[in-house]
Amino acid sequence: MTEAKASLIDKMLESGAVLFGHFVLSSGKESDYYINVKKVVTDPEALETIAELIRALTGEKGIVFDRVAGPELGAVPIATAVSLRTRKPLVIVRKKPKGHGTGSQVEGDIEEGDKILLVEDVTTTGGSVLRAAEVLESLGARIAAIAVVVDREEGAEERITSKGYAFLPIIRVSEILERKETVKGQESD
């Protein structure tokens, strides 16, 4: 594990971005832990680390993209930071088309054939990010890859890759839980 990734996980644990208890997720699944990446993306240093980890991972995997997109709300700051880091234009995907003005579901320009790096904060089943991918593709874009800050390892990877998309998780939930146990063990020594 890189130092930047370990530092980000520590920041998530310290900030209360990882909570334990009983939670119902946006997928409808129940869980004994909740990951609120929004808690860390409000910290400029953590957000910068996330953007750099995504930039580095796309470079390492040879992912070429023209634009960075994120579905509202949780992924917007992440997509913005990655856009700034990579100097690629930003696209925001709304959950539903606007009820006024142009009625658009997307903010930002997309040209036919644009390769999009789609980013998400957390994936469980992948449903939300796949809906965003469909919206972008309906406008003529192609998804270069889907990058996620935390994969809960509950089927998103399989579902996303089965659609033919490259899946780039920065952190897997097993790494967070392992790091939590390591830190807990060091504190009790």
PDB file of C-alpha atoms in Angstrom:
ATOM      1  CA  MET A   1       0.000   0.000   0.000  1.00  0.00           C
ATOM      2  CA  THR A   2       1.376   3.383  -0.968  1.00  0.00           C
ATOM      3  CA  GLU A   3       1.996   5.999   1.676  1.00  0.00           C
ATOM      4  CA  ALA A   4      -0.622   8.314   0.113  1.00  0.00           C
ATOM      5  CA  LYS A   5      -3.251   5.579   0.133  1.00  0.00           C
ATOM      6  CA  ALA A   6      -2.478   4.604   3.758  1.00  0.00           C
ATOM      7  CA  SER A   7      -2.636   8.271   4.750  1.00  0.00           C
ATOM      8  CA  LEU A   8      -6.022   8.662   3.048  1.00  0.00           C
ATOM      9  CA  ILE A   9      -7.396   5.588   4.808  1.00  0.00           C
ATOM     10  CA  ASP A  10      -6.102   6.919   8.144  1.00  0.00           C
ATOM     11  CA  LYS A  11      -7.780  10.261   7.442  1.00  0.00           C
ATOM     12  CA  MET A  12     -11.037   8.452   6.659  1.00  0.00           C
ATOM     13  CA  LEU A  13     -10.873   6.538   9.920  1.00  0.00           C
ATOM     14  CA  GLU A  14      -9.897   9.591  11.981  1.00  0.00           C
ATOM     15  CA  SER A  15     -12.554  11.865  10.457  1.00  0.00           C
ATOM     16  CA  GLY A  16     -15.441   9.512  11.129  1.00  0.00           C
ATOM     17  CA  ALA A  17     -15.957   8.798   7.431  1.00  0.00           C
ATOM     18  CA  VAL A  18     -16.196   5.110   8.373  1.00  0.00           C
ATOM     19  CA  LEU A  19     -18.967   4.440  10.873  1.00  0.00           C
ATOM     20  CA  PHE A  20     -20.002   1.181  12.485  1.00  0.00           C
ATOM     21  CA  GLY A  21     -23.598   0.302  13.439  1.00  0.00           C
ATOM     22  CA  HIS A  22     -26.726  -0.501  11.406  1.00  0.00           C
ATOM     23  CA  PHE A  23     -27.197   1.338   8.115  1.00  0.00           C
ATOM     24  CA  VAL A  24     -29.388   1.115   4.995  1.00  0.00           C
ATOM     25  CA  LEU A  25     -27.373   1.998   1.882  1.00  0.00           C
ATOM     26  CA  SER A  26     -28.585   3.803  -1.250  1.00  0.00           C
ATOM     27  CA  SER A  27     -28.622   0.395  -2.959  1.00  0.00           C
ATOM     28  CA  GLY A  28     -31.208  -0.713  -0.377  1.00  0.00           C
ATOM     29  CA  LYS A  29     -28.761  -3.168   1.176  1.00  0.00           C
ATOM     30  CA  GLU A  30     -28.254  -3.217   4.931  1.00  0.00           C
ATOM     31  CA  SER A  31     -24.750  -2.974   6.359  1.00  0.00           C
ATOM     32  CA  ASP A  32     -22.973  -2.909   9.711  1.00  0.00           C
ATOM     33  CA  TYR A  33     -20.691  -0.110   8.485  1.00  0.00           C
ATOM     34  CA  TYR A  34     -21.174   3.063   6.489  1.00  0.00           C
ATOM     35  CA  ILE A  35     -18.585   4.887   4.405  1.00  0.00           C
ATOM     36  CA  ASN A  36     -19.176   8.595   3.963  1.00  0.00           C
ATOM     37  CA  VAL A  37     -16.467   9.774   1.571  1.00  0.00           C
ATOM     38  CA  LYS A  38     -18.117  13.226   1.624  1.00  0.00           C
ATOM     39  CA  LYS A  39     -16.668  13.564   5.133  1.00  0.00           C
ATOM     40  CA  VAL A  40     -13.112  13.509   3.722  1.00  0.00           C
ATOM     41  CA  VAL A  41     -13.635  15.302   0.406  1.00  0.00           C
ATOM     42  CA  THR A  42     -14.407  18.460   2.357  1.00  0.00           C
ATOM     43  CA  ASP A  43     -10.767  18.384   3.535  1.00  0.00           C
ATOM     44  CA  PRO A  44      -8.605  20.002   0.807  1.00  0.00           C
ATOM     45  CA  GLU A  45      -5.585  17.816   1.572  1.00  0.00           C
ATOM     46  CA  ALA A  46      -7.620  14.592   1.393  1.00  0.00           C
ATOM     47  CA  LEU A  47      -9.360  15.748  -1.790  1.00  0.00           C
ATOM     48  CA  GLU A  48      -5.998  16.553  -3.373  1.00  0.00           C
ATOM     49  CA  THR A  49      -4.729  13.077  -2.383  1.00  0.00           C
ATOM     50  CA  ILE A  50      -7.793  11.432  -3.927  1.00  0.00           C
ATOM     51  CA  ALA A  51      -7.316  13.377  -7.175  1.00  0.00           C
ATOM     52  CA  GLU A  52      -3.640  12.455  -7.324  1.00  0.00           C
ATOM     53  CA  LEU A  53      -4.342   8.768  -6.619  1.00  0.00           C
ATOM     54  CA  ILE A  54      -6.920   8.710  -9.429  1.00  0.00           C
ATOM     55  CA  ARG A  55      -4.556  10.562 -11.808  1.00  0.00           C
ATOM     56  CA  ALA A  56      -1.730   8.146 -10.979  1.00  0.00           C
ATOM     57  CA  LEU A  57      -3.922   5.052 -11.356  1.00  0.00           C
ATOM     58  CA  THR A  58      -5.279   6.127 -14.736  1.00  0.00           C
ATOM     59  CA  GLY A  59      -1.716   6.807 -15.894  1.00  0.00           C
ATOM     60  CA  GLU A  60      -0.492   3.451 -14.596  1.00  0.00           C
ATOM     61  CA  LYS A  61      -3.357   1.639 -16.371  1.00  0.00           C
ATOM     62  CA  GLY A  62      -2.899   3.628 -19.590  1.00  0.00           C
ATOM     63  CA  ILE A  63      -6.407   5.103 -19.469  1.00  0.00           C
ATOM     64  CA  VAL A  64      -6.765   7.941 -21.974  1.00  0.00           C
ATOM     65  CA  PHE A  65      -9.684  10.318 -21.498  1.00  0.00           C
ATOM     66  CA  ASP A  66     -10.952  13.665 -22.789  1.00  0.00           C
ATOM     67  CA  ARG A  67     -13.212  14.657 -19.878  1.00  0.00           C
ATOM     68  CA  VAL A  68     -13.876  13.833 -16.230  1.00  0.00           C
ATOM     69  CA  ALA A  69     -17.450  13.259 -15.090  1.00  0.00           C
ATOM     70  CA  GLY A  70     -19.094  12.688 -11.753  1.00  0.00           C
ATOM     71  CA  PRO A  71     -22.677  12.024 -10.743  1.00  0.00           C
ATOM     72  CA  GLU A  72     -24.200  14.435  -8.244  1.00  0.00           C
ATOM     73  CA  LEU A  73     -23.671  14.901  -5.283  1.00  0.00           C
ATOM     74  CA  GLY A  74     -20.848  12.884  -3.763  1.00  0.00           C
ATOM     75  CA  ALA A  75     -18.697  12.583  -6.858  1.00  0.00           C
ATOM     76  CA  VAL A  76     -18.839  16.240  -7.930  1.00  0.00           C
ATOM     77  CA  PRO A  77     -15.994  17.499  -5.697  1.00  0.00           C
ATOM     78  CA  ILE A  78     -13.921  14.453  -6.648  1.00  0.00           C
ATOM     79  CA  ALA A  79     -14.520  14.955 -10.374  1.00  0.00           C
ATOM     80  CA  THR A  80     -13.722  18.661  -9.974  1.00  0.00           C
ATOM     81  CA  ALA A  81     -10.430  17.897  -8.212  1.00  0.00           C
ATOM     82  CA  VAL A  82      -9.470  15.300 -10.857  1.00  0.00           C
ATOM     83  CA  SER A  83     -10.399  17.793 -13.587  1.00  0.00           C
ATOM     84  CA  LEU A  84      -8.100  20.388 -12.040  1.00  0.00           C
ATOM     85  CA  ARG A  85      -5.306  17.835 -11.526  1.00  0.00           C
ATOM     86  CA  THR A  86      -5.474  16.461 -15.086  1.00  0.00           C
ATOM     87  CA  ARG A  87      -6.491  19.713 -16.820  1.00  0.00           C
ATOM     88  CA  LYS A  88      -9.418  17.856 -18.449  1.00  0.00           C
ATOM     89  CA  PRO A  89     -12.852  19.490 -18.713  1.00  0.00           C
ATOM     90  CA  LEU A  90     -15.498  18.634 -16.120  1.00  0.00           C
ATOM     91  CA  VAL A  91     -18.941  17.131 -16.684  1.00  0.00           C
ATOM     92  CA  ILE A  92     -21.572  16.779 -13.952  1.00  0.00           C
ATOM     93  CA  VAL A  93     -24.343  14.194 -14.295  1.00  0.00           C
ATOM     94  CA  ARG A  94     -27.593  14.985 -12.525  1.00  0.00           C
ATOM     95  CA  LYS A  95     -29.702  12.214 -10.995  1.00  0.00           C
ATOM     96  CA  LYS A  96     -32.682  13.494 -12.991  1.00  0.00           C
ATOM     97  CA  PRO A  97     -33.059  16.010 -15.804  1.00  0.00           C
ATOM     98  CA  LYS A  98     -33.557  19.599 -14.650  1.00  0.00           C
ATOM     99  CA  GLY A  99     -37.211  20.518 -14.266  1.00  0.00           C
ATOM    100  CA  HIS A 100     -36.573  23.952 -15.784  1.00  0.00           C
ATOM    101  CA  GLY A 101     -34.501  25.740 -18.433  1.00  0.00           C
ATOM    102  CA  THR A 102     -33.049  23.288 -20.933  1.00  0.00           C
ATOM    103  CA  GLY A 103     -34.096  20.240 -18.908  1.00  0.00           C
ATOM    104  CA  SER A 104     -30.561  18.906 -19.251  1.00  0.00           C
ATOM    105  CA  GLN A 105     -29.304  16.027 -17.142  1.00  0.00           C
ATOM    106  CA  VAL A 106     -25.668  16.943 -17.811  1.00  0.00           C
ATOM    107  CA  GLU A 107     -23.699  20.100 -17.076  1.00  0.00           C
ATOM    108  CA  GLY A 108     -20.623  20.551 -19.253  1.00  0.00           C
ATOM    109  CA  ASP A 109     -19.955  19.917 -22.911  1.00  0.00           C
ATOM    110  CA  ILE A 110     -19.817  16.463 -24.452  1.00  0.00           C
ATOM    111  CA  GLU A 111     -18.896  15.840 -28.053  1.00  0.00           C
ATOM    112  CA  GLU A 112     -19.620  12.655 -29.959  1.00  0.00           C
ATOM    113  CA  GLY A 113     -16.897  10.108 -29.190  1.00  0.00           C
ATOM    114  CA  ASP A 114     -15.490  11.905 -26.118  1.00  0.00           C
ATOM    115  CA  LYS A 115     -13.766   9.452 -23.800  1.00  0.00           C
ATOM    116  CA  ILE A 116     -14.955  10.035 -20.246  1.00  0.00           C
ATOM    117  CA  LEU A 117     -13.306   9.115 -16.958  1.00  0.00           C
ATOM    118  CA  LEU A 118     -16.342   8.643 -14.728  1.00  0.00           C
ATOM    119  CA  VAL A 119     -15.612   8.974 -11.010  1.00  0.00           C
ATOM    120  CA  GLU A 120     -17.691   7.951  -8.000  1.00  0.00           C
ATOM    121  CA  ASP A 121     -17.240   8.249  -4.252  1.00  0.00           C
ATOM    122  CA  VAL A 122     -18.437   4.791  -3.101  1.00  0.00           C
ATOM    123  CA  THR A 123     -19.744   1.764  -4.982  1.00  0.00           C
ATOM    124  CA  THR A 124     -21.760  -1.093  -3.527  1.00  0.00           C
ATOM    125  CA  THR A 125     -23.644  -2.635  -6.445  1.00  0.00           C
ATOM    126  CA  GLY A 126     -22.556  -0.037  -9.014  1.00  0.00           C
ATOM    127  CA  GLY A 127     -26.117   0.929  -9.926  1.00  0.00           C
ATOM    128  CA  SER A 128     -25.730   4.703  -9.516  1.00  0.00           C
ATOM    129  CA  VAL A 129     -22.518   5.008 -11.503  1.00  0.00           C
ATOM    130  CA  LEU A 130     -23.877   2.724 -14.242  1.00  0.00           C
ATOM    131  CA  ARG A 131     -26.954   4.966 -14.584  1.00  0.00           C
ATOM    132  CA  ALA A 132     -24.591   7.940 -14.998  1.00  0.00           C
ATOM    133  CA  ALA A 133     -22.628   5.993 -17.637  1.00  0.00           C
ATOM    134  CA  GLU A 134     -25.857   5.353 -19.573  1.00  0.00           C
ATOM    135  CA  VAL A 135     -26.710   9.071 -19.542  1.00  0.00           C
ATOM    136  CA  LEU A 136     -23.240   9.976 -20.854  1.00  0.00           C
ATOM    137  CA  GLU A 137     -23.346   7.292 -23.541  1.00  0.00           C
ATOM    138  CA  SER A 138     -26.803   8.463 -24.667  1.00  0.00           C
ATOM    139  CA  LEU A 139     -25.076  11.763 -25.520  1.00  0.00           C
ATOM    140  CA  GLY A 140     -22.443  10.052 -27.659  1.00  0.00           C
ATOM    141  CA  ALA A 141     -19.662   9.743 -25.077  1.00  0.00           C
ATOM    142  CA  ARG A 142     -17.642   6.599 -24.415  1.00  0.00           C
ATOM    143  CA  ILE A 143     -16.650   5.574 -20.912  1.00  0.00           C
ATOM    144  CA  ALA A 144     -12.844   5.236 -20.755  1.00  0.00           C
ATOM    145  CA  ALA A 145     -12.980   3.915 -17.167  1.00  0.00           C
ATOM    146  CA  ILE A 146     -14.890   4.159 -13.916  1.00  0.00           C
ATOM    147  CA  ALA A 147     -12.749   5.219 -10.955  1.00  0.00           C
ATOM    148  CA  VAL A 148     -14.103   4.975  -7.423  1.00  0.00           C
ATOM    149  CA  VAL A 149     -12.650   6.159  -4.137  1.00  0.00           C
ATOM    150  CA  VAL A 150     -14.006   3.201  -2.117  1.00  0.00           C
ATOM    151  CA  ASP A 151     -15.354  -0.085  -3.466  1.00  0.00           C
ATOM    152  CA  ARG A 152     -17.440  -1.846  -0.816  1.00  0.00           C
ATOM    153  CA  GLU A 153     -16.667  -5.159  -2.589  1.00  0.00           C
ATOM    154  CA  GLU A 154     -20.321  -6.122  -2.811  1.00  0.00           C
ATOM    155  CA  GLY A 155     -20.696  -6.738  -6.537  1.00  0.00           C
ATOM    156  CA  ALA A 156     -19.973  -3.367  -8.152  1.00  0.00           C
ATOM    157  CA  GLU A 157     -16.733  -4.507  -9.760  1.00  0.00           C
ATOM    158  CA  GLU A 158     -18.335  -7.568 -11.326  1.00  0.00           C
ATOM    159  CA  ARG A 159     -21.364  -5.615 -12.518  1.00  0.00           C
ATOM    160  CA  ILE A 160     -19.294  -2.743 -13.942  1.00  0.00           C
ATOM    161  CA  THR A 161     -16.730  -4.955 -15.700  1.00  0.00           C
ATOM    162  CA  SER A 162     -19.507  -7.182 -17.094  1.00  0.00           C
ATOM    163  CA  LYS A 163     -20.695  -4.070 -18.974  1.00  0.00           C
ATOM    164  CA  GLY A 164     -17.215  -3.791 -20.516  1.00  0.00           C
ATOM    165  CA  TYR A 165     -15.949  -0.883 -18.420  1.00  0.00           C
ATOM    166  CA  ALA A 166     -12.515  -0.696 -16.808  1.00  0.00           C
ATOM    167  CA  PHE A 167     -12.994  -0.459 -13.027  1.00  0.00           C
ATOM    168  CA  LEU A 168     -10.417   1.451 -10.983  1.00  0.00           C
ATOM    169  CA  PRO A 169     -10.977   1.362  -7.222  1.00  0.00           C
ATOM    170  CA  ILE A 170      -8.589   3.548  -5.243  1.00  0.00           C
ATOM    171  CA  ILE A 171      -9.419   1.758  -1.984  1.00  0.00           C
ATOM    172  CA  ARG A 172     -11.262  -1.473  -1.300  1.00  0.00           C
ATOM    173  CA  VAL A 173     -13.254  -1.722   1.914  1.00  0.00           C
ATOM    174  CA  SER A 174     -11.164  -4.731   2.989  1.00  0.00           C
ATOM    175  CA  GLU A 175      -8.122  -2.405   3.014  1.00  0.00           C
ATOM    176  CA  ILE A 176      -9.930   0.037   5.307  1.00  0.00           C
ATOM    177  CA  LEU A 177     -10.992  -2.715   7.703  1.00  0.00           C
ATOM    178  CA  GLU A 178      -7.490  -4.227   7.658  1.00  0.00           C
ATOM    179  CA  ARG A 179      -5.896  -0.824   8.321  1.00  0.00           C
ATOM    180  CA  LYS A 180      -8.352  -0.197  11.174  1.00  0.00           C
ATOM    181  CA  GLU A 181      -7.290  -3.489  12.815  1.00  0.00           C
ATOM    182  CA  THR A 182      -3.577  -2.719  12.263  1.00  0.00           C
ATOM    183  CA  VAL A 183      -3.892   0.742  13.830  1.00  0.00           C
ATOM    184  CA  LYS A 184      -5.997  -0.686  16.675  1.00  0.00           C
ATOM    185  CA  GLY A 185      -3.321  -3.348  17.283  1.00  0.00           C
ATOM    186  CA  GLN A 186      -0.545  -0.742  17.342  1.00  0.00           C
ATOM    187  CA  GLU A 187      -2.476   1.380  19.843  1.00  0.00           C
ATOM    188  CA  SER A 188      -2.884  -1.550  22.246  1.00  0.00           C
ATOM    189  CA  ASP A 189       0.842  -2.376  22.194  1.00  0.00           C
TER     190      ASP A 189
END
